[in-house]
mmCIF file of C-alpha atoms and ligand atoms in Angstrom:
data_model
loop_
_atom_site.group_PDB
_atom_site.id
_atom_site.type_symbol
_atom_site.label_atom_id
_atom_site.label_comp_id
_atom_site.label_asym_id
_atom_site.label_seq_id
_atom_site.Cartn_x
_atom_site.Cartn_y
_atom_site.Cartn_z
ATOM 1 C CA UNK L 26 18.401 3.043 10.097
ATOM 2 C CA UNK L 27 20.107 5.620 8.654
ATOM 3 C CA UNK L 28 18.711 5.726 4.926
ATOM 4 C CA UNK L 29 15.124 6.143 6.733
ATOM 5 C CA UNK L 30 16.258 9.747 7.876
ATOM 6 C CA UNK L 31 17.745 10.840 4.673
ATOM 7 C CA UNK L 32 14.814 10.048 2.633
ATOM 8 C CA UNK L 33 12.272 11.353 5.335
ATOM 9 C CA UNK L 34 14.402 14.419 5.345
ATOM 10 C CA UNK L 35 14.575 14.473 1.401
ATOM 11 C CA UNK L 36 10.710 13.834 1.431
ATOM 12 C CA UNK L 37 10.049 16.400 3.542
ATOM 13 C CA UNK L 38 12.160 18.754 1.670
ATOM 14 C CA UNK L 39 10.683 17.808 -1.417
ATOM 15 C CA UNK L 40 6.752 18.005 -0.128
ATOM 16 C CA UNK L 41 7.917 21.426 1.168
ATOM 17 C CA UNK L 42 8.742 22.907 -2.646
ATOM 18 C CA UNK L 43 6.337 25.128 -4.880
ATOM 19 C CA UNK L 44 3.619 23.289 -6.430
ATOM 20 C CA UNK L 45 4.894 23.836 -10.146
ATOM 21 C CA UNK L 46 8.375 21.706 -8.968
ATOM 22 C CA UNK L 47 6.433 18.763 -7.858
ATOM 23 C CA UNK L 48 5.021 18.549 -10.821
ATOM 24 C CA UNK L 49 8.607 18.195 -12.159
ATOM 25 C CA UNK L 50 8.853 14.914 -11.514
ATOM 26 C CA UNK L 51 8.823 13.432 -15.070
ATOM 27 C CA UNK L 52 5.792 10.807 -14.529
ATOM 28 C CA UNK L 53 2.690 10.438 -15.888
ATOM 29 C CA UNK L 54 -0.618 9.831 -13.984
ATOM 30 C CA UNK L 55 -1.082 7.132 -11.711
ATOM 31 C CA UNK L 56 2.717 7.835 -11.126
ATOM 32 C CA UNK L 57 4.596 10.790 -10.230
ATOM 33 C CA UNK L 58 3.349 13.281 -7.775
ATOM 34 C CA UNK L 59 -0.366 13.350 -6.906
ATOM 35 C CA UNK L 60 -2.331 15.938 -5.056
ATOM 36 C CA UNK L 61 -5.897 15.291 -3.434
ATOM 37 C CA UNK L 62 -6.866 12.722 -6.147
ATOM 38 C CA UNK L 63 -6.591 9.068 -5.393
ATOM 39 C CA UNK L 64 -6.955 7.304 -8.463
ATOM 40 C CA UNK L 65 -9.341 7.754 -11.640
ATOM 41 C CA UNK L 66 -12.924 7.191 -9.769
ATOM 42 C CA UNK L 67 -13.041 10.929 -8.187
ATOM 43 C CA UNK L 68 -11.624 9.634 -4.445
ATOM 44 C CA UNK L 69 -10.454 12.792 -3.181
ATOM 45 C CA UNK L 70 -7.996 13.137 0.222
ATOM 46 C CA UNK L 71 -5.958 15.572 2.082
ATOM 47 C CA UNK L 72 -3.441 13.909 0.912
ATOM 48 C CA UNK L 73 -0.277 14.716 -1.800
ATOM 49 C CA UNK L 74 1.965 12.138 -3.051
ATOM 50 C CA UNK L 75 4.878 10.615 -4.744
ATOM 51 C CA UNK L 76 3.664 7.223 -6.434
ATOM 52 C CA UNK L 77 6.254 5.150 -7.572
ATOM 53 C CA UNK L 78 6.999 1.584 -9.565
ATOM 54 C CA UNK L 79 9.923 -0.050 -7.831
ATOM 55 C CA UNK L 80 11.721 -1.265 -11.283
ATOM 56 C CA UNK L 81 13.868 1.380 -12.918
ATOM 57 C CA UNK L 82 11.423 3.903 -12.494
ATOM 58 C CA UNK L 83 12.797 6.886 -14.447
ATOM 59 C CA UNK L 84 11.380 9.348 -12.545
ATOM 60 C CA UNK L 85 12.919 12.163 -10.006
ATOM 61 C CA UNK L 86 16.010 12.529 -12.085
ATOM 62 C CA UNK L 87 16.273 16.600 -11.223
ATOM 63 C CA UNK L 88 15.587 14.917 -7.171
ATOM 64 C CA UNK L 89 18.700 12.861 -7.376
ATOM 65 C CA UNK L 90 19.693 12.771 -3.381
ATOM 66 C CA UNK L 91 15.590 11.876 -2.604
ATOM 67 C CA UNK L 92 15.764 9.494 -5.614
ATOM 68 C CA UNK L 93 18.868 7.533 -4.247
ATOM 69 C CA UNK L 94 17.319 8.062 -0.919
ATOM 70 C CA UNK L 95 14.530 6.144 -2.237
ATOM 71 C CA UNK L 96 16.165 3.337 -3.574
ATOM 72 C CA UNK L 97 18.235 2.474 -0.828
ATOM 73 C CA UNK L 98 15.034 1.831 1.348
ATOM 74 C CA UNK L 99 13.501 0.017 -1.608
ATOM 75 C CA UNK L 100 15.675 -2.410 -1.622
ATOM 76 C CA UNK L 101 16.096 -2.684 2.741
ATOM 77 C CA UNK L 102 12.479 -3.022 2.761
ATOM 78 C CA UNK L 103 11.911 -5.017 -0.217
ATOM 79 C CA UNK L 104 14.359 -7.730 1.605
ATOM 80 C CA UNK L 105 12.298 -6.988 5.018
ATOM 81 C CA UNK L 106 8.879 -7.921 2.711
ATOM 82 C CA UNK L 107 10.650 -11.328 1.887
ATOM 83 C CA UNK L 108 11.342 -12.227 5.125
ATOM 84 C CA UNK L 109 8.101 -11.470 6.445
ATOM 85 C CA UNK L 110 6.501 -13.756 3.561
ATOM 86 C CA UNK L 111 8.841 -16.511 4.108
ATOM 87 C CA UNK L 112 7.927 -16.807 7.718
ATOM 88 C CA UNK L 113 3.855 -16.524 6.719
ATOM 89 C CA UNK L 114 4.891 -19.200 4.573
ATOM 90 C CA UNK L 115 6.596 -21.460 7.841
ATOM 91 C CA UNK L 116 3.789 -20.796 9.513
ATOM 92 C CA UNK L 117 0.757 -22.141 7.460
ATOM 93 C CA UNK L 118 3.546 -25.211 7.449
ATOM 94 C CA UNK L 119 3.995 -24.622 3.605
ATOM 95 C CA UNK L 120 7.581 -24.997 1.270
ATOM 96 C CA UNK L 121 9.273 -24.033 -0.122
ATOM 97 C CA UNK L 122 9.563 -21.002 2.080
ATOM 98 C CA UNK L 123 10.065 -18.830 -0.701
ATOM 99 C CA UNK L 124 6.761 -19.441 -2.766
ATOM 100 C CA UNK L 125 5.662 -16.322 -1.470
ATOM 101 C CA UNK L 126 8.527 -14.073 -1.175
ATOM 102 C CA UNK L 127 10.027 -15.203 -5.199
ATOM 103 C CA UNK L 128 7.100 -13.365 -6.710
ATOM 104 C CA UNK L 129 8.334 -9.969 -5.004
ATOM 105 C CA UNK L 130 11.920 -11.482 -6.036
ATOM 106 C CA UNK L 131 11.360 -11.695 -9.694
ATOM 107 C CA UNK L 132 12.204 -9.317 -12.097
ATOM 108 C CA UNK L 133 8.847 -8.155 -13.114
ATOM 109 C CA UNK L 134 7.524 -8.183 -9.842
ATOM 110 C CA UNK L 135 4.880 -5.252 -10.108
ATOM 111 C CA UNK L 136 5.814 -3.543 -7.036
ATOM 112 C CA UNK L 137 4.797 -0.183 -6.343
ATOM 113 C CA UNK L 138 6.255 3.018 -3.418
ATOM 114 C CA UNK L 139 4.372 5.404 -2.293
ATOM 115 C CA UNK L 140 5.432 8.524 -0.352
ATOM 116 C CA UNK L 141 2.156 9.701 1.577
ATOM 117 C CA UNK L 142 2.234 13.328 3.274
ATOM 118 C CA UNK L 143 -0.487 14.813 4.963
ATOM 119 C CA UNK L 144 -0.501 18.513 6.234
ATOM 120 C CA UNK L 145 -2.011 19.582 9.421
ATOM 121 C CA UNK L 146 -5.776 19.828 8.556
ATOM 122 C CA UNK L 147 -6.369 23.110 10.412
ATOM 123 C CA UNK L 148 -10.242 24.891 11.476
ATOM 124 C CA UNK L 149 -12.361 21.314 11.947
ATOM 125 C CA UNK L 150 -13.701 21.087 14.907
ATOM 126 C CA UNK L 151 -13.408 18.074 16.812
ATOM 127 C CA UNK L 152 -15.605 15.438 15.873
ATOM 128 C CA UNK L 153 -15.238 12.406 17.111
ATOM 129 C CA UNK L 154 -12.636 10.671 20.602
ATOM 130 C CA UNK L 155 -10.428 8.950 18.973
ATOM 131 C CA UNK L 156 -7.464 10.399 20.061
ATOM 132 C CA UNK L 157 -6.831 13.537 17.142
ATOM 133 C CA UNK L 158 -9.049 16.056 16.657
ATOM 134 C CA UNK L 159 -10.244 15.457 13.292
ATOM 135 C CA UNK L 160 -12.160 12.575 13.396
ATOM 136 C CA UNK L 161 -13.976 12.968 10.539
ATOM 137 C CA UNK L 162 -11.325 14.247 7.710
ATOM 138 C CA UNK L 163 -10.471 11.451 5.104
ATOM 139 C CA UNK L 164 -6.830 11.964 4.389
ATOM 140 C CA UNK L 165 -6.715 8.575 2.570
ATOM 141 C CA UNK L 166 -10.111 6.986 2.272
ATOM 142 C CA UNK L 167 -10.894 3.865 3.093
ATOM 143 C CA UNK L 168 -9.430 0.767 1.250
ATOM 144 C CA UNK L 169 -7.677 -3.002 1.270
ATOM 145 C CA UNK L 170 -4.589 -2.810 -0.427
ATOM 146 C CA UNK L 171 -4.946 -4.712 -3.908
ATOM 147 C CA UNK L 172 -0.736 -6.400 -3.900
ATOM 148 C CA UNK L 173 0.290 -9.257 -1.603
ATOM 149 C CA UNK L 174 1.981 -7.302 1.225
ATOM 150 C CA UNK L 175 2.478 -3.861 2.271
ATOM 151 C CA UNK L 176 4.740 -2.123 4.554
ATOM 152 C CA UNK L 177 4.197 1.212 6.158
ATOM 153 C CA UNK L 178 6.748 3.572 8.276
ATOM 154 C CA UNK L 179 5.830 6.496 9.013
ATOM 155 C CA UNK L 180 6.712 9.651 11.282
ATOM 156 C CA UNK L 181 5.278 9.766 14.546
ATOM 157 C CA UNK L 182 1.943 11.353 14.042
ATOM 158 C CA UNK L 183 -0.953 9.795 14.130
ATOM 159 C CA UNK L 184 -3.713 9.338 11.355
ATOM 160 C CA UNK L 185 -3.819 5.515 10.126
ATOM 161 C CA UNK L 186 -7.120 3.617 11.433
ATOM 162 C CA UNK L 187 -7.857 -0.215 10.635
ATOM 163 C CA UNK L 188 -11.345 -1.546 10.497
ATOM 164 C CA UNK L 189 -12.647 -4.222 12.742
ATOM 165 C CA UNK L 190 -14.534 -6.481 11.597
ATOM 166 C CA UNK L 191 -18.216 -5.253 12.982
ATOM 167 C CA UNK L 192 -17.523 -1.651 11.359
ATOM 168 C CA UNK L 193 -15.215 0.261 14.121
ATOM 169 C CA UNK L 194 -12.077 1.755 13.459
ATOM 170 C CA UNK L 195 -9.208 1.871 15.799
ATOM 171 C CA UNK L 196 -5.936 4.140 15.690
ATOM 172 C CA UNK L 197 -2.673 2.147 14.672
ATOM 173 C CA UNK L 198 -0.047 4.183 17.078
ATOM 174 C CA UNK L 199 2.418 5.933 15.310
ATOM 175 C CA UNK L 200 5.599 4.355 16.292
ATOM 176 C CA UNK L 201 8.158 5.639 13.821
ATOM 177 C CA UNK L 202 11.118 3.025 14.886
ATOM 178 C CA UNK L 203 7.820 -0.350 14.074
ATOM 179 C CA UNK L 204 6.467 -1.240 10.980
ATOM 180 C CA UNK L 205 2.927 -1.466 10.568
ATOM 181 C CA UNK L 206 2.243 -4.881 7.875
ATOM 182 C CA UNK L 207 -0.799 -5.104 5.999
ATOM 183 C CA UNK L 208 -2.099 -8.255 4.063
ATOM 184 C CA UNK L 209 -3.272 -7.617 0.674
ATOM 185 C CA UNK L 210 -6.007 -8.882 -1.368
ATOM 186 C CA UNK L 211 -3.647 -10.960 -3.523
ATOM 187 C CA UNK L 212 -2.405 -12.952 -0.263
ATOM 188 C CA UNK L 213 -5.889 -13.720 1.323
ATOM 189 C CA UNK L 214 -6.638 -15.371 -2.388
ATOM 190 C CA UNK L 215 -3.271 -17.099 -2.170
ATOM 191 C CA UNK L 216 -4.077 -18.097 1.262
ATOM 192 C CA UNK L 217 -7.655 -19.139 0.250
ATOM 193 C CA UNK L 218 -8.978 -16.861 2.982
ATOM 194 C CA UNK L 219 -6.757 -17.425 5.793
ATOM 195 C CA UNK L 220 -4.625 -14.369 6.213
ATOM 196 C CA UNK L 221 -7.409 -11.433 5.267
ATOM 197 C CA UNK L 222 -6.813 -8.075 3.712
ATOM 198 C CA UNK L 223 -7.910 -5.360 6.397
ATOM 199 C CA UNK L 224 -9.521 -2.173 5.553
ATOM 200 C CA UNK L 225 -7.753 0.817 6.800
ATOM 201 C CA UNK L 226 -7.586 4.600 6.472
ATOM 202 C CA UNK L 227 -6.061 7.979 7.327
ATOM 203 C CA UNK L 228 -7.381 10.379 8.864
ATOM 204 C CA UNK L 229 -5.818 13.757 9.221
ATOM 205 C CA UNK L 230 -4.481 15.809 12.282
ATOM 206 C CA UNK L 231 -5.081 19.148 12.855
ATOM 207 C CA UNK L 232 -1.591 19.988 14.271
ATOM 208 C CA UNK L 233 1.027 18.180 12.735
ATOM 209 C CA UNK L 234 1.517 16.615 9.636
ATOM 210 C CA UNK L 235 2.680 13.009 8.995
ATOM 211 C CA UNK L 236 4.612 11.679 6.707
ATOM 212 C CA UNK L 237 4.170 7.748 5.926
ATOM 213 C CA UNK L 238 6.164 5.175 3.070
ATOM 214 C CA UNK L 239 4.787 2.130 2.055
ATOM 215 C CA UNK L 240 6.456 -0.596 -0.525
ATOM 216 C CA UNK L 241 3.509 -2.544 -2.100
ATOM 217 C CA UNK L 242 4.577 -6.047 -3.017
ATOM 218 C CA UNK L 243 2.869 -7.233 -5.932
ATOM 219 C CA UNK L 244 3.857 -10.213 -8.076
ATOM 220 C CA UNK L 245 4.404 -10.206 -12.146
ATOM 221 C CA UNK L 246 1.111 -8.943 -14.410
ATOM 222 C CA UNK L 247 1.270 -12.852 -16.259
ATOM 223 C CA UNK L 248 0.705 -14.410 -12.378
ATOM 224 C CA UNK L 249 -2.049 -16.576 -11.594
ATOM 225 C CA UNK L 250 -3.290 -15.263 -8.371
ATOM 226 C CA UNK L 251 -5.071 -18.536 -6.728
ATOM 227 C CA UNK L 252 -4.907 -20.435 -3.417
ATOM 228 C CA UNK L 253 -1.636 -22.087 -2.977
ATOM 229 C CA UNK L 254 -2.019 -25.805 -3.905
ATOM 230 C CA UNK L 255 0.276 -26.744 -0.750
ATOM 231 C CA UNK L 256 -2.220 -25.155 1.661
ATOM 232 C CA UNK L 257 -5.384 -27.215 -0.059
ATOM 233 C CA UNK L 258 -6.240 -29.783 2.190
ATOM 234 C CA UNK L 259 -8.513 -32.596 1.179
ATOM 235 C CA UNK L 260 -11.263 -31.886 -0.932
ATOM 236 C CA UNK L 261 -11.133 -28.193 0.023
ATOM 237 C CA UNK L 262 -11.716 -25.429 -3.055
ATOM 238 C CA UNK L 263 -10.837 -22.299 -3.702
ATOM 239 C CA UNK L 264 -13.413 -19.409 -2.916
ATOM 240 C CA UNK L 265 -12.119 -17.450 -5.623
ATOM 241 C CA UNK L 266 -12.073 -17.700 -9.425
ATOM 242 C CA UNK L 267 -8.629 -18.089 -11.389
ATOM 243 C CA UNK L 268 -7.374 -14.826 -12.466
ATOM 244 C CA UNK L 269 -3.851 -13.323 -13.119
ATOM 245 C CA UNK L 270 -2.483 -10.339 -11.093
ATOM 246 C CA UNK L 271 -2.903 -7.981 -14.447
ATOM 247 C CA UNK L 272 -6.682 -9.110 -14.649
ATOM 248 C CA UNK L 273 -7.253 -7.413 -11.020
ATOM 249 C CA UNK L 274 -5.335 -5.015 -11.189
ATOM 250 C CA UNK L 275 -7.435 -3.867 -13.831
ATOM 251 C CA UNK L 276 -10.008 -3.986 -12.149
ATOM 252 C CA UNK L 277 -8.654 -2.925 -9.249
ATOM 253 C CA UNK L 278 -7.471 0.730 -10.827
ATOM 254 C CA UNK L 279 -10.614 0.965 -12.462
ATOM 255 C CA UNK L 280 -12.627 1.260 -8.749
ATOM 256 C CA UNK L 281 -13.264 3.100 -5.792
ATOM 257 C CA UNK L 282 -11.363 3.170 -2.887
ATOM 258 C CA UNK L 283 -14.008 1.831 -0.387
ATOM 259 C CA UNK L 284 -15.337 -0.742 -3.035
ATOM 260 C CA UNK L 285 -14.558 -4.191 -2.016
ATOM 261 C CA UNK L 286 -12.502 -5.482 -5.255
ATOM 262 C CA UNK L 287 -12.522 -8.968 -4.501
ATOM 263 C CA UNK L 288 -16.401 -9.410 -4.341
ATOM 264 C CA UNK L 289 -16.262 -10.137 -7.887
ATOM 265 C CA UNK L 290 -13.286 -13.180 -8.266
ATOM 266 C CA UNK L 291 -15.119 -14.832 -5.231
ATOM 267 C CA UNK L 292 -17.028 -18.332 -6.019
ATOM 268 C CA UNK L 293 -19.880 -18.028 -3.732
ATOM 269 C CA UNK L 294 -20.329 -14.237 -3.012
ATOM 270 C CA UNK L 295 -24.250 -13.776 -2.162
ATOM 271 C CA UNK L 296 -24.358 -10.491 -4.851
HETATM 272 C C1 GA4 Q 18 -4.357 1.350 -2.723
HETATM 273 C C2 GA4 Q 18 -2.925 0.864 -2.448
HETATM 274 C C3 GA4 Q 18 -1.859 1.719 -3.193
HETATM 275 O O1 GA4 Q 18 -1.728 2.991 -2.568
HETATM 276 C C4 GA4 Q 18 -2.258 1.920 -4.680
HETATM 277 C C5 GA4 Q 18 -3.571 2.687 -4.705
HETATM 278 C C6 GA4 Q 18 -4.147 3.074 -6.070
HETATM 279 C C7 GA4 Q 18 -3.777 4.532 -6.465
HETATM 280 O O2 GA4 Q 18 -3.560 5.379 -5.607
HETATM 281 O O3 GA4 Q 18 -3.798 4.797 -7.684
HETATM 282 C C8 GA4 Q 18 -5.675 2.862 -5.958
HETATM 283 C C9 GA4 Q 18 -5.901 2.062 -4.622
HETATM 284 C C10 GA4 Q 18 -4.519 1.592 -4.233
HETATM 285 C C11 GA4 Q 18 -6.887 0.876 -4.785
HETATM 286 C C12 GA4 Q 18 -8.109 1.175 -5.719
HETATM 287 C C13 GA4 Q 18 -7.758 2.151 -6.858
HETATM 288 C C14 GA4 Q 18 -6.263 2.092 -7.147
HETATM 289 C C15 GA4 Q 18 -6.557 4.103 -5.956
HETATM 290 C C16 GA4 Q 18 -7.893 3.566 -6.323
HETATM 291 C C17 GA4 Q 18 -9.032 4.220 -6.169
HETATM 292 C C18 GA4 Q 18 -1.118 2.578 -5.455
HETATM 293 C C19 GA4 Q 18 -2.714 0.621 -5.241
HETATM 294 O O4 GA4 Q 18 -2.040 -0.227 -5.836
HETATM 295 O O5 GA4 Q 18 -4.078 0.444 -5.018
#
């Protein structure tokens, strides 16, 4: 796709300017650029960033080629988002096939872009096998992502881990021309469970730097965020308690990035 090379080029180009015009971008913390700091809990990365809503955002109006760029892939992989949803939504046999997908669809869908870029992490030794040779430097800590769905792109060096489920972490390939998909916490409540939010991280490289993009789908603040009644079989309940998306994302921005943010809307956790 075409638009993916301009705005990697653009971001690129952008990442690659003086400190003092990054800061130009006319945002206000959480939005706008970012530079080792991951949210307001004292997570630190190597990591700087462009964070992004996806609705009007007024922001990047002296980066106008990056900023239209940006909005062309919004909307490609908005619609890509959708029709990922919309075939969760055949599978688990539920309809309409668009329960899912109209919450990124409305208006006030609280969708969020993020423009990740990592610099070589130079003088670490190596740590640990896994395939780059700095096991052990967080670029992006760990964390579940809190929306419904997320899609990731990035260029083709390597970094992002997922967790399995007894504690290991395996390297996602970087594949630059595949899309890596991640469930977010707001889908395995939707899905009472069945689709689960996976921890992943980044970790950084010591030779080249990568450059990843990831649309958050997230539905309007006012949404009740609760199993789907079409997927509730007999007398089955919900593990979770009733909350709207503003409610978590609340508490969501309020924690760390390795806390697990959905211990405290589930029914029967043991703590
Ligand atoms: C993780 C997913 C998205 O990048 C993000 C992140 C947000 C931020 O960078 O401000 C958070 C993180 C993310 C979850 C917990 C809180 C909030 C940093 C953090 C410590 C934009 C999002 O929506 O949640």
């Amino acid at each position: 796709m075409e638009s993916i090379s301009v705005l990697e080029s653009e971001a690129t180009k952008f990442f690659s300017l003086p400190l003092c015009e990054k800061q130009k971008t006319g945002q206000t913390q959480p939005y706008g650029y970012g530079h080792k700091r991951i949210g307001t809990q004292g997570d630190v990365g190597w990591v700087e960033y462009l964070l992004l809503t996806t609705n009007q955002d007024p922001s990047l109006h002296s980066f106008q080629t990056l900023r239209v760029a940006l909005n062309n892939y919004m909307k490609s992989v908005k619609k890509m988002a959708c029709e990922i949803l919309e075939m969760m939504a055949d599978g688990l046999k539920i309809q309409p096939r668009n329960v899912l997908s109209k919450l990124l669809m409305d208006e006030e869908s609280d969708s969020v872009f993020r423009v990740n870029h990592y610099p070589p992490c130079p003088n670490v030794q190596p740590l640990s096998g896994n395939g780059n040779g700095n096991g052990d430097v967080i670029g992006f800590g760990e964390h579940t992502d809190p929306q419904i769905i997320s899609v990731l792109r990035s260029n083709n060096t390597s970094g992002l881990q997922i967790s399995l489920r007894e504690g290991s972490w395996i390297s996602v390939p970087p594949d630059q021309t595949s899309f890596f998909i991640n469930v977010g916490d707001s889908l395995q409540v939707m899905t009472n469970g069945r689709f689960k939010s996976v921890k992943h991280r980044v970790v950084t490289n010591s030779v080249k730097s990568r450059l990843s993009m990831i649309y958050f789908g997230g539905p309007p603040l006012s949404e009740k965020i609760a199993p789907l009644p079409s997927l509730m079989r007999g007398d089955q309940q919900s593990l979770y308690k009733e909350f709207t998306w503003f409610e978590y994302k609340k508490s969501a921005y309020n924690s760390r990035l390795a806390d697990n943010r959905l211990i405290h809307f589930e029914k029967f956790a043991a703590s």
